Short mmCIF file of C-alpha atoms in Angstrom, two decimals:
data_model
loop_
_atom_site.label_atom_id
_atom_site.label_comp_id
_atom_site.label_asym_id
_atom_site.label_seq_id
_atom_site.Cartn_x
_atom_site.Cartn_y
_atom_site.Cartn_z
CA MET Q 18 108.22 24.62 148.66
CA ILE Q 19 106.46 23.12 145.64
CA VAL Q 20 104.74 25.68 143.45
CA ASN Q 21 101.94 24.80 141.06
CA PRO Q 22 103.25 25.32 137.48
CA PHE Q 23 100.04 27.06 136.42
CA VAL Q 24 100.36 29.50 139.31
CA VAL Q 25 103.86 30.31 138.08
CA PHE Q 26 102.49 30.70 134.53
CA PHE Q 27 99.83 33.25 135.51
CA ALA Q 28 102.13 35.00 137.96
CA ALA Q 29 104.71 35.44 135.20
CA ILE Q 30 102.08 37.19 133.07
CA PHE Q 31 100.59 39.49 135.71
CA THR Q 32 102.11 39.71 139.18
CA ASN Q 33 105.74 38.99 138.31
CA ASN Q 34 105.71 40.57 134.87
CA MET Q 35 109.29 40.86 133.60
CA ILE Q 36 108.82 44.52 132.65
CA PHE Q 37 106.67 45.86 135.44
CA SER Q 38 108.02 43.98 138.45
CA ASN Q 39 111.62 43.21 137.43
CA PHE Q 40 112.22 46.03 134.90
CA LEU Q 41 113.93 43.61 132.51
CA GLY Q 42 113.69 44.04 128.73
CA MET Q 43 112.97 47.77 128.92
CA CYS Q 44 115.12 48.85 125.93
CA SER Q 45 113.11 47.20 123.17
CA PHE Q 46 109.90 47.68 125.18
CA ILE Q 47 110.27 51.46 124.99
CA ALA Q 48 111.82 51.65 121.52
CA VAL Q 49 109.44 49.36 119.57
CA SER Q 50 106.18 50.26 121.30
CA SER Q 51 105.18 53.03 118.88
CA ASP Q 52 103.18 50.74 116.56
CA ILE Q 53 100.73 48.04 117.62
CA LYS Q 54 101.42 45.69 114.71
CA THR Q 55 105.18 45.86 115.23
CA SER Q 56 104.72 45.39 118.98
CA ILE Q 57 102.64 42.26 118.41
CA GLY Q 58 105.29 40.89 116.06
CA LEU Q 59 108.15 41.54 118.49
CA GLY Q 60 106.05 40.24 121.38
CA GLN Q 61 105.38 37.01 119.52
CA ALA Q 62 109.08 36.63 118.71
CA VAL Q 63 110.09 37.23 122.35
CA THR Q 64 107.40 34.82 123.58
CA PHE Q 65 108.54 32.15 121.13
CA VAL Q 66 112.18 32.57 122.13
CA LEU Q 67 111.35 32.50 125.85
CA ALA Q 68 109.07 29.45 125.56
CA ILE Q 69 111.77 27.46 123.74
CA THR Q 70 114.98 28.69 125.40
CA ALA Q 71 113.69 28.23 128.98
CA PRO Q 72 113.42 24.41 128.68
CA ILE Q 73 116.59 24.21 126.56
CA ASN Q 74 118.53 26.13 129.21
CA TYR Q 75 116.95 24.00 131.94
CA LEU Q 76 118.18 20.83 130.22
CA LEU Q 77 121.64 22.32 129.59
CA TYR Q 78 121.94 23.40 133.21
CA HIS Q 79 120.71 20.22 134.89
CA TYR Q 80 122.11 17.61 132.46
CA VAL Q 81 125.36 19.22 131.29
CA LEU Q 82 126.55 21.92 133.68
CA VAL Q 83 125.56 20.46 137.08
CA PRO Q 84 126.92 16.89 136.48
CA PHE Q 85 130.32 18.28 135.46
CA GLY Q 86 130.40 20.95 138.18
CA LEU Q 87 130.31 23.77 135.62
CA GLU Q 88 127.44 25.79 137.09
CA TYR Q 89 129.61 28.91 137.04
CA LEU Q 90 129.45 28.83 133.21
CA ARG Q 91 125.68 29.15 133.13
CA TYR Q 92 125.74 32.81 132.01
CA ILE Q 93 127.85 31.98 128.96
CA VAL Q 94 125.93 28.81 128.11
CA PHE Q 95 122.56 30.52 128.46
CA ILE Q 96 123.64 33.46 126.29
CA VAL Q 97 125.03 31.15 123.59
CA SER Q 98 121.86 29.04 123.45
CA ILE Q 99 119.66 32.17 123.38
CA ALA Q 100 121.80 33.74 120.63
CA ALA Q 101 121.65 30.59 118.50
CA PHE Q 102 117.89 30.35 118.84
CA VAL Q 103 117.35 34.06 118.12
CA GLN Q 104 119.42 33.67 114.97
CA LEU Q 105 117.07 30.89 113.88
CA VAL Q 106 114.00 33.03 114.62
CA GLU Q 107 115.53 35.95 112.71
CA MET Q 108 116.03 33.79 109.62
CA ILE Q 109 112.46 32.49 109.81
CA VAL Q 110 110.97 35.99 110.21
CA GLU Q 111 113.14 37.38 107.39
CA ARG Q 112 111.99 34.69 104.95
CA SER Q 113 108.37 34.35 106.06
CA PHE Q 114 107.43 37.90 107.12
CA PRO Q 115 109.66 40.39 105.27
CA ALA Q 116 107.48 43.41 106.18
CA LEU Q 117 107.67 42.55 109.87
CA TYR Q 118 111.41 41.94 109.52
CA GLN Q 119 111.87 45.42 108.04
CA SER Q 120 109.72 47.09 110.70
CA LEU Q 121 111.53 45.37 113.58
CA GLY Q 122 114.90 46.38 112.16
CA ILE Q 123 117.76 46.07 114.61
CA PHE Q 124 115.49 45.07 117.49
CA LEU Q 125 114.94 41.53 116.21
CA PRO Q 126 118.60 40.45 116.57
CA LEU Q 127 118.74 42.46 119.78
CA ILE Q 128 116.37 39.91 121.33
CA THR Q 129 119.62 38.08 122.03
CA VAL Q 130 120.61 40.73 124.54
CA ASN Q 131 117.09 41.25 125.88
CA CYS Q 132 117.80 40.87 129.56
CA ALA Q 133 114.29 39.52 130.18
CA ILE Q 134 115.21 36.34 128.30
CA LEU Q 135 118.42 35.79 130.25
CA GLY Q 136 116.53 36.75 133.42
CA VAL Q 137 113.98 33.97 132.91
CA SER Q 138 116.75 31.37 132.58
CA LEU Q 139 118.53 32.65 135.67
CA PHE Q 140 115.34 32.93 137.77
CA MET Q 141 114.33 29.36 136.92
CA THR Q 142 117.68 28.02 138.17
CA ILE Q 143 117.67 30.22 141.28
CA ARG Q 144 114.11 29.20 142.15
CA ASN Q 145 114.79 25.49 141.43
CA TYR Q 146 111.88 25.08 139.03
CA ASN Q 147 111.39 21.71 137.37
CA LEU Q 148 111.17 21.30 133.58
CA ILE Q 149 107.39 21.83 133.32
CA THR Q 150 107.42 24.83 135.63
CA SER Q 151 110.40 26.33 133.76
CA THR Q 152 108.63 25.90 130.42
CA LEU Q 153 105.43 27.51 131.69
CA TYR Q 154 107.44 30.24 133.39
CA GLY Q 155 109.16 31.03 130.07
CA LEU Q 156 105.87 31.01 128.16
CA GLY Q 157 104.11 33.14 130.79
CA SER Q 158 106.98 35.62 130.91
CA GLY Q 159 106.84 35.99 127.14
CA LEU Q 160 103.08 36.51 127.15
CA GLY Q 161 103.45 39.04 129.96
CA TRP Q 162 106.12 40.89 128.00
CA MET Q 163 103.92 40.90 124.89
CA LEU Q 164 100.90 42.08 126.90
CA ALA Q 165 102.94 44.98 128.28
CA ILE Q 166 104.38 46.14 124.94
CA VAL Q 167 101.06 45.87 123.09
CA ALA Q 168 99.27 47.76 125.88
CA LEU Q 169 101.91 50.50 125.77
CA ALA Q 170 101.64 50.70 121.96
CA GLY Q 171 97.84 51.08 122.24
CA ILE Q 172 98.16 53.82 124.84
CA LYS Q 173 100.80 55.65 122.80
CA LYS Q 174 98.52 55.47 119.74
CA ARG Q 175 95.74 57.11 121.75
CA MET Q 176 98.19 59.68 123.10
CA LYS Q 177 98.90 60.90 119.54
CA MET Q 178 95.41 62.41 119.57
CA SER Q 179 96.05 64.14 122.91
CA ALA Q 180 97.73 67.41 123.63
CA VAL Q 181 100.90 66.33 125.42
CA PRO Q 182 103.09 69.20 126.67
CA GLU Q 183 106.16 69.63 124.48
CA GLY Q 184 108.58 68.82 127.29
CA LEU Q 185 106.93 65.46 127.94
CA GLN Q 186 106.66 64.24 124.36
CA GLY Q 187 108.63 61.12 123.40
CA PRO Q 188 110.53 59.25 126.12
CA GLY Q 189 109.18 61.43 128.93
CA ILE Q 190 105.53 60.49 128.47
CA THR Q 191 106.54 56.88 127.67
CA LEU Q 192 108.30 56.51 131.02
CA ILE Q 193 105.38 58.12 132.86
CA ILE Q 194 102.93 55.71 131.18
CA THR Q 195 105.22 52.78 131.99
CA GLY Q 196 105.33 53.81 135.64
CA ILE Q 197 101.55 54.06 135.84
CA MET Q 198 101.20 50.66 134.15
CA ALA Q 199 103.69 49.17 136.65
CA LEU Q 200 101.58 50.55 139.51
CA ALA Q 201 98.49 48.96 137.96
CA PHE Q 202 100.22 45.58 137.65
CA ILE Q 203 101.38 45.82 141.28
CA GLY Q 204 97.69 45.75 142.13
CA PHE Q 205 97.68 42.12 141.02
CA SER Q 206 100.55 41.19 143.35
CA GLY Q 207 98.29 40.22 146.22
CA ILE Q 208 96.53 37.62 144.09
CA VAL Q 209 99.46 35.40 143.12
CA GLN Q 210 103.05 35.70 144.36
CA ILE Q 211 106.06 33.64 143.39
CA SER Q 212 109.60 34.02 144.62
#
């Protein structure tokens, strides 16, 4: 079945959001979502990494691994290419945006092990996307991830002015908010569906 690349792009943002439908990339999503500015910075970094590594991994898979019968090495190859690209992004952020680099702390290099990024590369090979669809899928997944973390940061900022019961403060209320947001995003699932 041929899927329109733009349908995949919008589905990756809303209906098949990496966080709310696949629950991938939750660690940094929960840990860094306490400040809107930091969330935007990490969201941009994740989007940039996803938009670039998805086509790179597509090319590596279809033009290096498949011709030599090395498909079973895709996990290692994808992780190495993602790690190399994240290292490049880390150096750029450190030199160009030192305040953002300090606020992101350990979570910037941890983009390497963000399972949403590896998940995009694996989903695109499983679903047999072409290069354009894979690129738009990576970009859409990054934008969806950024939308989710910025929305959570905004809600958590508003929650600071609310009287949250002591037992629910911190991770408890964060997980409840995340669950409610996931339910809201499921409401979009009837509009566009990819598999």
